[in-house]
Short mmCIF file of C-alpha atoms in Angstrom, two decimals:
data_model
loop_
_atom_site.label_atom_id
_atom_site.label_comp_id
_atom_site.label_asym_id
_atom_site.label_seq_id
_atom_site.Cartn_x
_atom_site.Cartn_y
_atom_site.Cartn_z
CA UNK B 1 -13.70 7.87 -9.39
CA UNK B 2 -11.32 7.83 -5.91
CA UNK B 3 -13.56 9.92 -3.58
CA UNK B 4 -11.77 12.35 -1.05
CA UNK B 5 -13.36 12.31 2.00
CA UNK B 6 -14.35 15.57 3.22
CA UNK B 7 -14.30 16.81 7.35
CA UNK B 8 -15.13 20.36 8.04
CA UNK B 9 -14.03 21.19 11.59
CA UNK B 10 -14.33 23.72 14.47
CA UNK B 11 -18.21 23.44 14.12
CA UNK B 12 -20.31 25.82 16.68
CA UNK B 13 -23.68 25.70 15.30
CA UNK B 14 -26.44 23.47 14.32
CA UNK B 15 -26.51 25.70 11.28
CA UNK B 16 -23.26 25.26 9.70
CA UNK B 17 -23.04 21.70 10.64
CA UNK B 18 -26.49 21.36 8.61
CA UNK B 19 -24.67 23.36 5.63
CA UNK B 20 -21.91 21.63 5.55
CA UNK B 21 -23.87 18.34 5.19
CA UNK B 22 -26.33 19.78 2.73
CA UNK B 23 -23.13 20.87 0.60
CA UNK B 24 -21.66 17.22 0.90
CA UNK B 25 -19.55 16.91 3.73
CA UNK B 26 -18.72 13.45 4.80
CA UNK B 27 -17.86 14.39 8.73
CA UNK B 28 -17.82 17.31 10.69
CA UNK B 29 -15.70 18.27 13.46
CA UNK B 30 -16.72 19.59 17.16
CA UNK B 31 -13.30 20.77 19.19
CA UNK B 32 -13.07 20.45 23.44
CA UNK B 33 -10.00 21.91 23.97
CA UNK B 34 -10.84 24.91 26.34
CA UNK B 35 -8.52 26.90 24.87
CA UNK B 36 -9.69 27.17 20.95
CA UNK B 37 -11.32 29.65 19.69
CA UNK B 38 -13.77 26.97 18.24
CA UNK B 39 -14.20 25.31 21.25
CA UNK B 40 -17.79 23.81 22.12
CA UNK B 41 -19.57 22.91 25.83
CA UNK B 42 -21.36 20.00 25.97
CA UNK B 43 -24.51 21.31 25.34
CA UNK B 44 -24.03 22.90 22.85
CA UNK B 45 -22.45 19.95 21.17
CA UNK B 46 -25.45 17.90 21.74
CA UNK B 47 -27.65 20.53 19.93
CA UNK B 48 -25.08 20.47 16.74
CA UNK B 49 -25.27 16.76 17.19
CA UNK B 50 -28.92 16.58 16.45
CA UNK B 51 -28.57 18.74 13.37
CA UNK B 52 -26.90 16.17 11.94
CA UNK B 53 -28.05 14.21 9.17
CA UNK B 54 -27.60 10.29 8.90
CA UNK B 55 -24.47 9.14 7.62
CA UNK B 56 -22.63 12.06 8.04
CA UNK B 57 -19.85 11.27 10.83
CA UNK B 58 -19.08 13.44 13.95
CA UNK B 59 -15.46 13.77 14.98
CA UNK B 60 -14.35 14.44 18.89
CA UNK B 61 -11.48 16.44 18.78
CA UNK B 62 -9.27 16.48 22.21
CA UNK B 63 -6.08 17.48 23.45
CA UNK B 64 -4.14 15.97 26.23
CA UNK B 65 -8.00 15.22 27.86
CA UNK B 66 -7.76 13.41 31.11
CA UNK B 67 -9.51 10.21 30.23
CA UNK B 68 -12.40 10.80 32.23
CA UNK B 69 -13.61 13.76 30.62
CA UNK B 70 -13.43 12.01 27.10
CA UNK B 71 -15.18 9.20 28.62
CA UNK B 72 -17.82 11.91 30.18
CA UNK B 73 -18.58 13.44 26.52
CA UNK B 74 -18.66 10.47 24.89
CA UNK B 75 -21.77 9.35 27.02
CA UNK B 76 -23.66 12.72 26.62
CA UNK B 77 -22.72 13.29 22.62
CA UNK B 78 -23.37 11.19 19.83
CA UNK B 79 -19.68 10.89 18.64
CA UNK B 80 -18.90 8.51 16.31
CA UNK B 81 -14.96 9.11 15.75
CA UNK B 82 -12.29 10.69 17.91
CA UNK B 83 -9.45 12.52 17.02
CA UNK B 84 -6.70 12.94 19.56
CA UNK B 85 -4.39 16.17 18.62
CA UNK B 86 -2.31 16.18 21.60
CA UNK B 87 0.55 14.01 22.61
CA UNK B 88 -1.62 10.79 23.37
CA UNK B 89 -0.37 7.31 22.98
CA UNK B 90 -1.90 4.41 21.80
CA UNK B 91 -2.38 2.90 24.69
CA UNK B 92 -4.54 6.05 25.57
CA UNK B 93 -6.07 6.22 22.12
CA UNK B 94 -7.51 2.69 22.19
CA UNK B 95 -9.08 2.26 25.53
CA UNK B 96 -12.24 3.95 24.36
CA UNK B 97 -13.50 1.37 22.16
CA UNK B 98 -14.04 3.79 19.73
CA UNK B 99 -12.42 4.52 16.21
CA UNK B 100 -9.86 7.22 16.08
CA UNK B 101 -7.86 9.80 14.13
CA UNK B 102 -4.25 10.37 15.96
CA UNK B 103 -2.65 13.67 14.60
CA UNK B 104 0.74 14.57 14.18
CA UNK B 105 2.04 17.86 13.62
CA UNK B 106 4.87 18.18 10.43
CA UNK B 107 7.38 19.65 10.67
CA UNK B 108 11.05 19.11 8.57
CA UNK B 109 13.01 17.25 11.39
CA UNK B 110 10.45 14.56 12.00
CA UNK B 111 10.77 11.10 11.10
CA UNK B 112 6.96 10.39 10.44
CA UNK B 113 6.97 6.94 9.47
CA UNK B 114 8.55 6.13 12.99
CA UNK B 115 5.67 8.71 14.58
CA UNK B 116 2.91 7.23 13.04
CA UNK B 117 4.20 3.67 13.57
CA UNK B 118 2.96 3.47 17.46
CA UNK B 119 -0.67 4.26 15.74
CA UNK B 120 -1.38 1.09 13.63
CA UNK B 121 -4.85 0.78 14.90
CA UNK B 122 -6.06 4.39 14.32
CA UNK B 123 -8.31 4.93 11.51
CA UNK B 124 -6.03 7.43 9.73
CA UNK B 125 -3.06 9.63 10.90
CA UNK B 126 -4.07 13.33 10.55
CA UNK B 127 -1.24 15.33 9.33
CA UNK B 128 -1.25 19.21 10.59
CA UNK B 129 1.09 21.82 10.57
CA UNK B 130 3.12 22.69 13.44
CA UNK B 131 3.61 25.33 15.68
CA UNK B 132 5.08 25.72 18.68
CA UNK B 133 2.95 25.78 21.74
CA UNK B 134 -0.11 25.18 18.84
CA UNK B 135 -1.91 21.87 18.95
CA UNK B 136 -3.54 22.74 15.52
CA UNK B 137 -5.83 25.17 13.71
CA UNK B 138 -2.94 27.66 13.05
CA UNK B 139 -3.87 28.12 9.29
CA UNK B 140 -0.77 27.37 7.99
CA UNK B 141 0.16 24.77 5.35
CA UNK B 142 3.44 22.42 5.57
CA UNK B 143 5.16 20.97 3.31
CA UNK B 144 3.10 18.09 1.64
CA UNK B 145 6.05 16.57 0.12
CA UNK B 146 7.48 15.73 3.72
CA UNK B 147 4.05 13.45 3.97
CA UNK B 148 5.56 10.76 1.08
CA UNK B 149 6.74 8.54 3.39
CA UNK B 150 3.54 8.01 5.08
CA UNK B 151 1.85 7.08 1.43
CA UNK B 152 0.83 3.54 2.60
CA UNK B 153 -1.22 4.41 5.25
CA UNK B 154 -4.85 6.28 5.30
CA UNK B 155 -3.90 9.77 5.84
CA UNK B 156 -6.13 13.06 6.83
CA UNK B 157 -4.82 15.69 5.59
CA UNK B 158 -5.31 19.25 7.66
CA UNK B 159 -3.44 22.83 8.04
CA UNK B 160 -3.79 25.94 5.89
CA UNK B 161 -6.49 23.72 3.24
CA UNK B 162 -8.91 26.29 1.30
CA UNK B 163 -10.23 26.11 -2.37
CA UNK B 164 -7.18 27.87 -3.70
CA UNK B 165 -5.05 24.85 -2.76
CA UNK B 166 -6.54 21.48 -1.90
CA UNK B 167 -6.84 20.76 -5.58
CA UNK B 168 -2.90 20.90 -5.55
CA UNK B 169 -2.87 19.06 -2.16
CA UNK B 170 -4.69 16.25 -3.28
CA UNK B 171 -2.83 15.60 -6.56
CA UNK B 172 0.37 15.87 -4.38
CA UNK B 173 -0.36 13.73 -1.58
CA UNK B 174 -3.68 12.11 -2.89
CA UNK B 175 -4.86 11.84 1.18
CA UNK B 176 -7.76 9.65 2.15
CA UNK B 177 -9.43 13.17 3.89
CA UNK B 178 -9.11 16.29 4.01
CA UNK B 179 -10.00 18.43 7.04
CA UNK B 180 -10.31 22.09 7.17
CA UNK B 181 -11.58 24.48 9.80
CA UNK B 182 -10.22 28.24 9.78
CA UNK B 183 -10.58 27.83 5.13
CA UNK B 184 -14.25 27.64 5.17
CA UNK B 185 -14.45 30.45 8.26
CA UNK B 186 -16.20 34.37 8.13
CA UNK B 187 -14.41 34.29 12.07
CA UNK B 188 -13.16 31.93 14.09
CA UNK B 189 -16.00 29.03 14.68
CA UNK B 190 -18.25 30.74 12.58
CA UNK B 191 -18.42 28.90 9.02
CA UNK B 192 -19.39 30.33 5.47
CA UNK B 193 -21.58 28.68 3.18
CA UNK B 194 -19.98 29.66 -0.04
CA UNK B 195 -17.00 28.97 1.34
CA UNK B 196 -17.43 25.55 1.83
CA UNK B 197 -19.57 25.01 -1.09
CA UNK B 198 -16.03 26.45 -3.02
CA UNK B 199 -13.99 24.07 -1.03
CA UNK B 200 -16.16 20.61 -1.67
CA UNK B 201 -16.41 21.65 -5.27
CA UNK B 202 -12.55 22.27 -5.57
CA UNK B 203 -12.38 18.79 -3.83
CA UNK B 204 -14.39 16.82 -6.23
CA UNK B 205 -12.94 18.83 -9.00
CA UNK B 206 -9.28 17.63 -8.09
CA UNK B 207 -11.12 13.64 -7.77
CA UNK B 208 -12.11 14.16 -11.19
CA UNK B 209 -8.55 14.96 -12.76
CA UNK B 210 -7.41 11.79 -10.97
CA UNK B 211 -8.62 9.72 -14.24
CA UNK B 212 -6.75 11.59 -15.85
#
């Protein structure tokens, strides 16, 4: 059966990090950008860190981070993946040594094919929603059909996902990932456990009618 991959973000505590696993999460995702709602310190990061079980990945989300404060979490975190959601480049993106997710925000007058094309070594291109003056985590869906071009390439797909929809997202776009943050949420940064047991089971439920 093809297997979505699975990435709840905006993690603040060991605890929901340790549901989300024990529900089936393949990653989770810990956000320092200063100015999110979700946003985590370093220690704090390191404590969610060591709630994590083996094999489940932990994504870096950053912003337009000066290089040496990536480089400064990276060496106090156990981070296995980075996700850039600002306006990095790849030259930027690929002098950590590390594998990455570069995001780009949709919206109807972008040409993504020639967006993602600087991006050939990232792991996947996340695709959010835009806003203006919003790197991500507005809660709003885009269009999924403007994503078609991008079809050849491993895509993460993010912005406005919850149980009501991803089943429809996935049989539209069929994305490597999915990501969602604010979906699985009782408040901002603070995750619910039914929640994203709904959400992984809507997930696998939408693999299952790919046999179909």
């Amino acid at each position: 059966m093809p297997y979505t991959r699975i990435k709840i973000c905006g993690i603040t505590r060991p605890e929901d990090a340790q549901v989300a696993a024990a529900q089936g999460a393949d990653a989770i995702g810990l956000v320092f950008y200063a100015k999110s709602s979700r946003a985590v310190e370093i220690g704090q990061a390191r404590e969610i860190a060591a709630a994590v079980p083996p094999f489940v990945s932990i994504v870096a989300l950053f912003v337009n981070e000066p290089a040496e404060t990536i480089e400064r979490i990276l060496s106090a975190v156990s981070i296995d993946t980075i996700q850039f959601h600002g306006d990095e480049s790849a030259d930027f993106c690929e002098q950590f040594q590390r594998p990455y997710l570069k995001a780009i925000r949709v919206r109807p007058d972008l040409d993504l094919a020639e967006a993602a094309a600087p991006y050939g070594a990232a792991r996947a291109i996340l695709l959010d929603s835009w806003q203006q003056g919003v790197p991500g985590g507005t809660g709003k869906k885009f269009d999924w059909q403007l994503a078609d071009t991008l079809r050849h390439l491993p895509v993460v797909l993010a912005g406005g996902l919850t149980e009501e929809n991803v089943g429809e997202a996935i049989a539209t776009l069929a994305p490597a990932a999915v990501d969602v943050s604010g979906g699985v949420e009782k408040s901002p940064g603070i995750k619910d456990e039914f929640r994203i047991s709904n959400f992984i089971r809507a997930v696998r439920w939408a693999d299952s009618q790919k046999q179909r």
